[in-house]
CSV table of C-alpha atoms and ligand atoms in Angstrom, one decimal:
chain,number,residue,atom,x,y,z
Z,15,MET,CA,3.2,3.5,3.9
Z,16,SER,CA,2.5,0.2,5.5
Z,17,SER,CA,5.1,-2.5,6.4
Z,18,SER,CA,4.8,-3.9,2.8
Z,19,ASN,CA,5.5,-0.3,1.6
Z,20,THR,CA,2.2,0.0,-0.1
Z,21,ILE,CA,0.1,3.1,0.7
Z,22,ASN,CA,-1.9,2.7,3.9
Z,23,LEU,CA,-5.1,4.8,3.6
Z,24,ALA,CA,-6.5,6.3,6.7
Z,25,ASN,CA,-10.3,5.8,6.2
Z,26,PRO,CA,-12.2,3.0,7.9
Z,27,HIS,CA,-15.3,3.7,5.8
Z,28,LEU,CA,-13.8,2.7,2.5
Z,29,SER,CA,-14.2,-1.0,3.2
Z,30,GLU,CA,-18.0,-0.5,3.3
Z,31,LEU,CA,-18.0,0.5,-0.4
Z,32,LYS,CA,-18.7,-2.2,-2.9
Z,33,VAL,CA,-17.1,-0.1,-5.7
Z,34,ASP,CA,-15.2,3.1,-5.0
Z,35,HIS,CA,-15.7,5.5,-7.9
Z,36,LEU,CA,-12.8,7.8,-8.4
Z,37,TYR,CA,-15.1,10.3,-10.0
Z,38,HIS,CA,-12.7,13.1,-11.2
Z,39,ILE,CA,-10.1,10.8,-12.7
Z,40,GLY,CA,-12.5,8.3,-14.2
Z,41,PHE,CA,-11.3,5.0,-12.6
Z,42,ASN,CA,-13.0,2.7,-10.1
Z,43,SER,CA,-12.0,0.0,-7.7
Z,44,ALA,CA,-13.7,-2.8,-9.8
Z,45,GLN,CA,-11.2,-2.3,-12.5
Z,46,PRO,CA,-7.9,-4.4,-12.6
Z,47,LEU,CA,-6.0,-1.6,-10.9
Z,48,GLU,CA,-3.1,-3.8,-9.8
Z,49,GLU,CA,-2.5,-4.8,-13.4
Z,50,LEU,CA,-2.8,-1.2,-14.6
Z,51,PHE,CA,-1.0,0.7,-11.9
Z,52,GLY,CA,0.7,-1.8,-9.6
Z,53,ASP,CA,4.2,-0.9,-11.0
Z,54,VAL,CA,4.0,2.9,-10.4
Z,55,GLN,CA,7.1,4.1,-8.5
Z,56,VAL,CA,7.1,7.9,-9.1
Z,57,VAL,CA,4.1,10.3,-9.4
Z,58,ILE,CA,4.8,13.7,-11.0
Z,59,LEU,CA,2.3,16.4,-10.3
Z,60,GLY,CA,2.2,19.8,-12.0
Z,61,GLY,CA,-0.4,22.4,-12.8
Z,62,ALA,CA,-0.9,22.5,-16.5
Z,63,ASN,CA,-2.3,19.7,-18.8
Z,64,ALA,CA,0.1,20.5,-21.7
Z,65,ARG,CA,3.2,20.6,-19.5
Z,66,MET,CA,2.3,17.2,-17.9
Z,67,HIS,CA,1.7,15.8,-21.3
Z,68,ASP,CA,5.1,17.0,-22.5
Z,69,ILE,CA,6.8,15.5,-19.4
Z,70,ALA,CA,5.0,12.2,-20.0
Z,71,ARG,CA,6.2,12.2,-23.7
Z,72,ILE,CA,9.8,13.0,-22.7
Z,73,ILE,CA,9.8,10.3,-20.0
Z,74,GLY,CA,8.1,7.8,-22.3
Z,75,SER,CA,10.5,8.2,-25.1
Z,76,ARG,CA,13.5,7.8,-22.7
Z,77,LEU,CA,12.3,4.8,-20.7
Z,78,LYS,CA,15.0,2.3,-20.2
Z,79,ASN,CA,12.6,-0.6,-20.5
Z,80,ALA,CA,10.2,-0.5,-23.4
Z,81,PRO,CA,10.3,3.2,-24.5
Z,82,ILE,CA,7.0,4.6,-25.8
Z,83,SER,CA,6.8,6.7,-28.9
Z,84,THR,CA,5.6,10.2,-28.2
Z,85,GLU,CA,2.5,9.9,-30.3
Z,86,ASP,CA,1.4,6.9,-28.2
Z,87,VAL,CA,1.4,8.9,-24.9
Z,88,LYS,CA,-2.2,9.9,-24.3
Z,89,PRO,CA,-4.2,11.0,-21.3
Z,90,ILE,CA,-6.0,8.1,-19.6
Z,91,GLY,CA,-9.3,8.0,-17.7
Z,92,GLU,CA,-11.6,11.1,-17.4
Z,93,THR,CA,-10.0,14.2,-18.9
Z,94,SER,CA,-12.5,16.9,-18.2
Z,95,ARG,CA,-10.8,18.0,-15.0
Z,96,PHE,CA,-7.3,16.5,-14.8
Z,97,HIS,CA,-5.0,14.9,-17.3
Z,98,LEU,CA,-3.3,11.7,-16.1
Z,99,PHE,CA,-0.6,9.8,-17.9
Z,100,LYS,CA,1.1,6.5,-17.2
Z,101,VAL,CA,4.5,5.9,-18.8
Z,102,GLY,CA,6.3,2.8,-17.5
Z,103,PRO,CA,6.6,3.1,-13.7
Z,104,VAL,CA,5.9,6.9,-13.8
Z,105,MET,CA,2.5,8.5,-13.5
Z,106,THR,CA,2.2,12.2,-14.3
Z,107,ALA,CA,-0.9,14.3,-13.6
Z,108,SER,CA,-2.0,17.9,-13.9
Z,109,HIS,CA,-3.7,19.4,-10.8
Z,110,GLN,CA,-4.7,22.8,-12.1
Z,111,MET,CA,-4.2,25.8,-9.8
Z,112,GLY,CA,-4.8,26.0,-6.1
Z,113,GLN,CA,-5.3,23.7,-3.2
Z,114,PRO,CA,-9.0,22.7,-3.6
Z,115,SER,CA,-8.4,21.2,-7.0
Z,116,PHE,CA,-5.0,19.6,-6.0
Z,117,SER,CA,-6.6,18.1,-2.9
Z,118,ILE,CA,-9.2,16.2,-5.0
Z,119,LEU,CA,-6.5,14.8,-7.2
Z,120,LEU,CA,-4.4,13.7,-4.2
Z,121,HIS,CA,-7.3,11.8,-2.6
Z,122,GLU,CA,-8.2,10.0,-5.9
Z,123,ILE,CA,-4.7,9.1,-7.2
Z,124,THR,CA,-3.7,8.0,-3.7
Z,125,LYS,CA,-6.7,5.6,-3.4
Z,126,LEU,CA,-6.0,4.4,-6.9
Z,127,LEU,CA,-2.3,3.6,-6.1
Z,128,SER,CA,-3.3,2.1,-2.7
Z,129,PHE,CA,-5.9,-0.2,-4.4
Z,130,ALA,CA,-3.2,-1.0,-7.1
Z,131,LYS,CA,-0.8,-2.0,-4.3
Z,132,ALA,CA,1.9,0.2,-5.8
Z,133,LYS,CA,5.1,0.0,-3.6
Z,134,ASN,CA,7.4,2.7,-2.3
Z,135,VAL,CA,5.7,5.4,-4.3
Z,136,VAL,CA,7.3,8.9,-4.3
Z,137,TYR,CA,5.3,12.0,-5.1
Z,138,ILE,CA,7.0,15.1,-6.6
Z,139,ARG,CA,5.2,18.3,-7.5
Z,140,LEU,CA,7.1,20.4,-9.9
Z,141,GLY,CA,6.1,23.9,-11.0
Z,142,THR,CA,6.7,27.6,-10.8
Z,143,CYS,CA,6.7,30.1,-8.0
Z,144,GLY,CA,7.6,33.6,-7.0
Z,145,GLY,CA,11.0,33.9,-5.2
Z,146,ILE,CA,11.5,36.5,-2.4
Z,147,ARG,CA,15.3,37.2,-2.4
Z,148,VAL,CA,16.7,34.5,-4.7
Z,149,ASP,CA,17.5,35.1,-8.4
Z,150,PRO,CA,14.8,34.2,-10.9
Z,151,GLY,CA,15.6,30.7,-12.2
Z,152,THR,CA,16.4,29.2,-8.8
Z,153,VAL,CA,14.8,25.8,-8.1
Z,154,VAL,CA,13.5,25.7,-4.6
Z,155,PHE,CA,12.9,22.4,-2.7
Z,156,THR,CA,10.3,22.9,0.0
Z,157,ASP,CA,11.1,21.7,3.5
Z,158,ARG,CA,8.1,23.2,5.4
Z,159,SER,CA,5.0,24.9,3.9
Z,160,TYR,CA,3.3,27.8,5.7
Z,161,ASP,CA,-0.1,29.5,5.1
Z,162,GLY,CA,-0.4,33.3,4.7
Z,163,ALA,CA,-0.7,33.8,8.5
Z,164,LEU,CA,2.7,32.0,8.8
Z,165,ASN,CA,1.2,28.8,10.3
Z,166,ASN,CA,3.2,25.6,9.4
Z,167,TYR,CA,-0.1,23.6,9.1
Z,168,HIS,CA,-2.9,23.1,6.6
Z,169,THR,CA,-6.3,24.0,8.0
Z,170,LEU,CA,-9.4,22.2,7.0
Z,171,ILE,CA,-13.0,22.3,8.2
Z,172,ASN,CA,-14.4,18.8,8.7
Z,173,CYS,CA,-18.0,18.5,10.3
Z,174,GLY,CA,-17.7,22.1,11.3
Z,175,LYS,CA,-14.5,21.4,13.3
Z,176,THR,CA,-11.2,23.0,12.5
Z,177,ILE,CA,-8.4,20.5,11.9
Z,178,HIS,CA,-4.7,21.4,11.6
Z,179,ARG,CA,-2.2,19.1,9.9
Z,180,GLU,CA,1.5,19.9,9.9
Z,181,SER,CA,2.9,20.4,6.4
Z,182,ARG,CA,6.4,19.1,5.8
Z,183,PHE,CA,8.2,17.3,3.0
Z,184,SER,CA,10.8,14.5,2.9
Z,185,GLU,CA,14.3,15.6,3.9
Z,186,GLU,CA,15.8,12.5,2.2
Z,187,LEU,CA,14.0,13.2,-1.1
Z,188,ASN,CA,15.1,16.8,-1.0
Z,189,LYS,CA,18.7,15.8,-0.5
Z,190,GLU,CA,18.5,13.3,-3.4
Z,191,LEU,CA,17.0,16.0,-5.7
Z,192,VAL,CA,19.6,18.7,-4.6
Z,193,GLU,CA,22.3,16.2,-5.6
Z,194,CYS,CA,20.6,15.9,-9.1
Z,195,ALA,CA,20.3,19.6,-9.5
Z,196,GLU,CA,24.0,20.1,-8.6
Z,197,GLN,CA,25.1,17.4,-11.1
Z,198,ILE,CA,23.5,19.4,-13.9
Z,199,ASN,CA,24.5,22.9,-12.5
Z,200,ILE,CA,21.0,24.1,-11.8
Z,201,PRO,CA,20.9,26.9,-9.1
Z,202,ASN,CA,18.9,25.6,-6.2
Z,203,THR,CA,18.1,25.8,-2.5
Z,204,ILE,CA,16.1,24.0,0.2
Z,205,GLY,CA,13.9,26.2,2.2
Z,206,ASN,CA,10.4,26.9,3.3
Z,207,THR,CA,7.5,28.0,1.1
Z,208,MET,CA,4.4,30.2,1.7
Z,209,CYS,CA,1.3,28.7,0.1
Z,210,ALA,CA,-1.4,31.2,-0.9
Z,211,ASP,CA,-5.0,30.6,-2.1
Z,212,ASP,CA,-4.7,33.3,-4.7
Z,213,PHE,CA,-2.0,34.7,-7.1
Z,214,TYR,CA,-2.8,38.4,-6.4
Z,215,GLU,CA,-4.0,39.6,-3.0
Z,216,GLY,CA,-3.2,36.3,-1.4
Z,217,GLN,CA,0.5,36.7,-2.5
Z,218,SER,CA,0.5,40.4,-1.4
Z,219,ARG,CA,0.8,41.7,-5.0
Z,220,LEU,CA,0.1,45.3,-5.8
Z,221,ASP,CA,-1.1,44.5,-9.4
Z,222,GLY,CA,-4.4,42.8,-8.9
Z,223,ALA,CA,-7.8,44.3,-9.8
Z,224,ILE,CA,-8.3,45.0,-6.1
Z,225,CYS,CA,-5.5,46.0,-3.7
Z,226,GLU,CA,-5.9,47.3,-0.1
Z,227,ILE,CA,-2.2,47.3,0.9
Z,228,SER,CA,0.7,49.7,0.4
Z,229,GLN,CA,4.1,49.1,-1.0
Z,230,GLN,CA,5.5,49.3,2.6
Z,231,ASP,CA,2.9,46.7,3.8
Z,232,LYS,CA,4.1,44.4,1.1
Z,233,MET,CA,7.8,44.9,1.9
Z,234,ASP,CA,7.2,44.4,5.7
Z,235,TYR,CA,5.4,41.2,5.0
Z,236,LEU,CA,8.2,39.9,2.7
Z,237,VAL,CA,10.6,40.6,5.5
Z,238,GLN,CA,8.4,38.5,7.9
Z,239,LEU,CA,8.4,35.6,5.4
Z,240,ASN,CA,12.2,35.9,5.2
Z,241,GLU,CA,12.4,35.5,9.0
Z,242,LYS,CA,10.8,32.1,8.7
Z,243,ASN,CA,13.3,31.1,6.0
Z,244,ILE,CA,10.5,31.3,3.4
Z,245,ILE,CA,12.2,31.4,0.1
Z,246,ASN,CA,9.2,31.3,-2.3
Z,247,ILE,CA,5.5,31.6,-2.8
Z,248,GLU,CA,3.2,29.2,-4.7
Z,249,MET,CA,-0.3,27.8,-4.3
Z,250,GLU,CA,-0.4,24.0,-3.6
Z,251,SER,CA,2.4,23.0,-1.2
Z,252,LEU,CA,0.5,23.4,2.1
Z,253,VAL,CA,-2.1,20.7,1.4
Z,254,PHE,CA,0.5,18.6,-0.4
Z,255,GLY,CA,2.9,18.5,2.5
Z,256,ALA,CA,0.1,17.9,5.0
Z,257,PHE,CA,-1.6,15.1,3.0
Z,258,THR,CA,1.6,13.2,2.2
Z,259,LYS,CA,3.0,13.6,5.7
Z,260,TYR,CA,-0.3,12.3,7.2
Z,261,LEU,CA,-0.2,9.2,5.0
Z,262,ASN,CA,3.6,8.8,5.3
Z,263,ILE,CA,4.2,9.2,1.6
Z,264,LYS,CA,7.7,10.3,0.6
Z,265,ALA,CA,7.1,13.6,-1.3
Z,266,THR,CA,8.4,17.0,-2.1
Z,267,THR,CA,7.7,20.2,-4.0
Z,268,MET,CA,10.3,21.6,-6.4
Z,269,CYS,CA,9.4,25.0,-8.0
Z,270,VAL,CA,11.5,27.3,-10.1
Z,271,THR,CA,11.3,31.0,-9.2
Z,272,LEU,CA,10.0,33.2,-12.1
Z,273,ILE,CA,10.5,36.5,-10.4
Z,274,ARG,CA,12.2,38.1,-7.4
Z,275,ARG,CA,9.3,39.6,-5.4
Z,276,LEU,CA,11.5,42.2,-3.7
Z,277,ASP,CA,11.9,43.7,-7.1
Z,278,GLY,CA,8.3,43.6,-8.3
Z,279,ASP,CA,5.1,41.6,-9.0
Z,280,GLN,CA,4.8,41.1,-12.7
Z,281,VAL,CA,5.9,37.9,-14.4
Z,282,ALA,CA,7.7,38.8,-17.6
Z,283,ASP,CA,7.2,36.6,-20.7
Z,284,GLY,CA,10.9,35.6,-20.8
Z,285,ALA,CA,10.6,34.0,-17.3
Z,286,HIS,CA,9.0,30.9,-18.8
Z,287,GLU,CA,12.3,29.7,-20.2
Z,288,PHE,CA,13.0,28.7,-16.5
Z,289,VAL,CA,10.1,26.2,-16.5
Z,290,GLN,CA,12.4,23.5,-18.0
Z,291,ARG,CA,14.7,23.5,-15.0
Z,292,PRO,CA,12.7,21.4,-12.6
Z,293,ILE,CA,12.0,19.1,-15.5
Z,294,ASP,CA,15.7,18.6,-16.0
Z,295,VAL,CA,16.2,17.9,-12.3
Z,296,LEU,CA,13.4,15.4,-12.5
Z,297,LEU,CA,15.0,13.6,-15.5
Z,298,GLN,CA,18.3,13.5,-13.7
Z,299,TYR,CA,16.5,11.9,-10.7
Z,300,LEU,CA,14.8,9.3,-13.0
Z,301,LYS,CA,18.1,8.6,-14.6
Z,302,LYS,CA,19.7,7.9,-11.2
Z,303,ARG,CA,16.8,5.6,-10.4
Z,304,ASP,CA,17.5,3.8,-13.6
Z,305,ILE,CA,14.0,4.5,-15.0
Z,306,VAL,CA,15.1,6.7,-18.0
Z,307,GLU,CA,18.3,6.8,-20.2
R,426,R2B,C1,2.3,28.4,-9.3
R,426,R2B,O1,1.9,28.9,-10.4
R,426,R2B,C2,0.5,28.9,-10.5
R,426,R2B,C3,0.0,30.3,-10.5
R,426,R2B,O2,0.5,31.0,-11.6
R,426,R2B,C4,0.1,28.1,-9.3
R,426,R2B,O3,-0.5,26.9,-9.6
R,426,R2B,C5,1.3,27.9,-8.6
R,426,R2B,O4,1.4,27.2,-7.4
R,427,URA,N1,3.3,31.2,-9.3
R,427,URA,C1,2.9,31.8,-8.2
R,427,URA,O1,2.0,31.2,-7.5
R,427,URA,N2,3.4,33.0,-7.8
R,427,URA,C2,4.3,33.6,-8.6
R,427,URA,O2,4.7,34.7,-8.2
R,427,URA,C3,4.8,33.0,-9.8
R,427,URA,C4,4.3,31.7,-10.1
């Protein structure tokens, strides 16, 4: 963030573009972005289109100022890749699964909000994950994110060179959200997260179509994760923590555990009832910020 608390992009080449086309979300810098998005305060990111639509509907209907009826909440911009919603000062967007897709969305919404001069914007990713030792249904707030080799940085290749960016979320935002979770009695913890590029082999599961590890290899690895205070495993936090830290955007990841990986790898149908928990924490946070009733 810059001194005026708008998002300060870190790209000197952008000023050379006459119009910046935000290709995947279907907006461009020639549009009146300040009018459309200048009031955004909170950005909610999650994997699935339908879930982000539901969250936008709930927030829209509970807005303190000018509530929006649920049938009027519709995706905006280009919808073939991501679904983006704007309800009052809240933007919600689906990012699909994995870091490459999420990273594209992050670049484009961040340019959009910077061009719109939105101030003090907070980014929250909410979703699901696998827990290691904690009980299913625990909401985990990520402090640091690690890759599968237990590096606390996101690696990218730029012009053939390897770049590492530390991945860490806002301590302040995590504390605020923990307080919200406590107020509504949702089991929660702050800890570190392992971010994998795949659900099966990348998360040391034994139930993929290919598996080259033994049960003992998996257990030894889960113990190693535990030694780094890694509580959970998901697929987007590493790039998210690195990107937002680099641009000084207040952000975090809050994911509910669907399973306890020390007990197995399969996600049972019933686990999906837990998906509501991070949404309830979010609504409590928006209430505290006086955005929803
Ligand atoms: C959690 O759940 C998804 C995989 O099922 C992935 O997007 C993630 O991070
Ligand atoms: N999402 C993941 O990435 N892993 C799990 O085990 C569950 C949900």
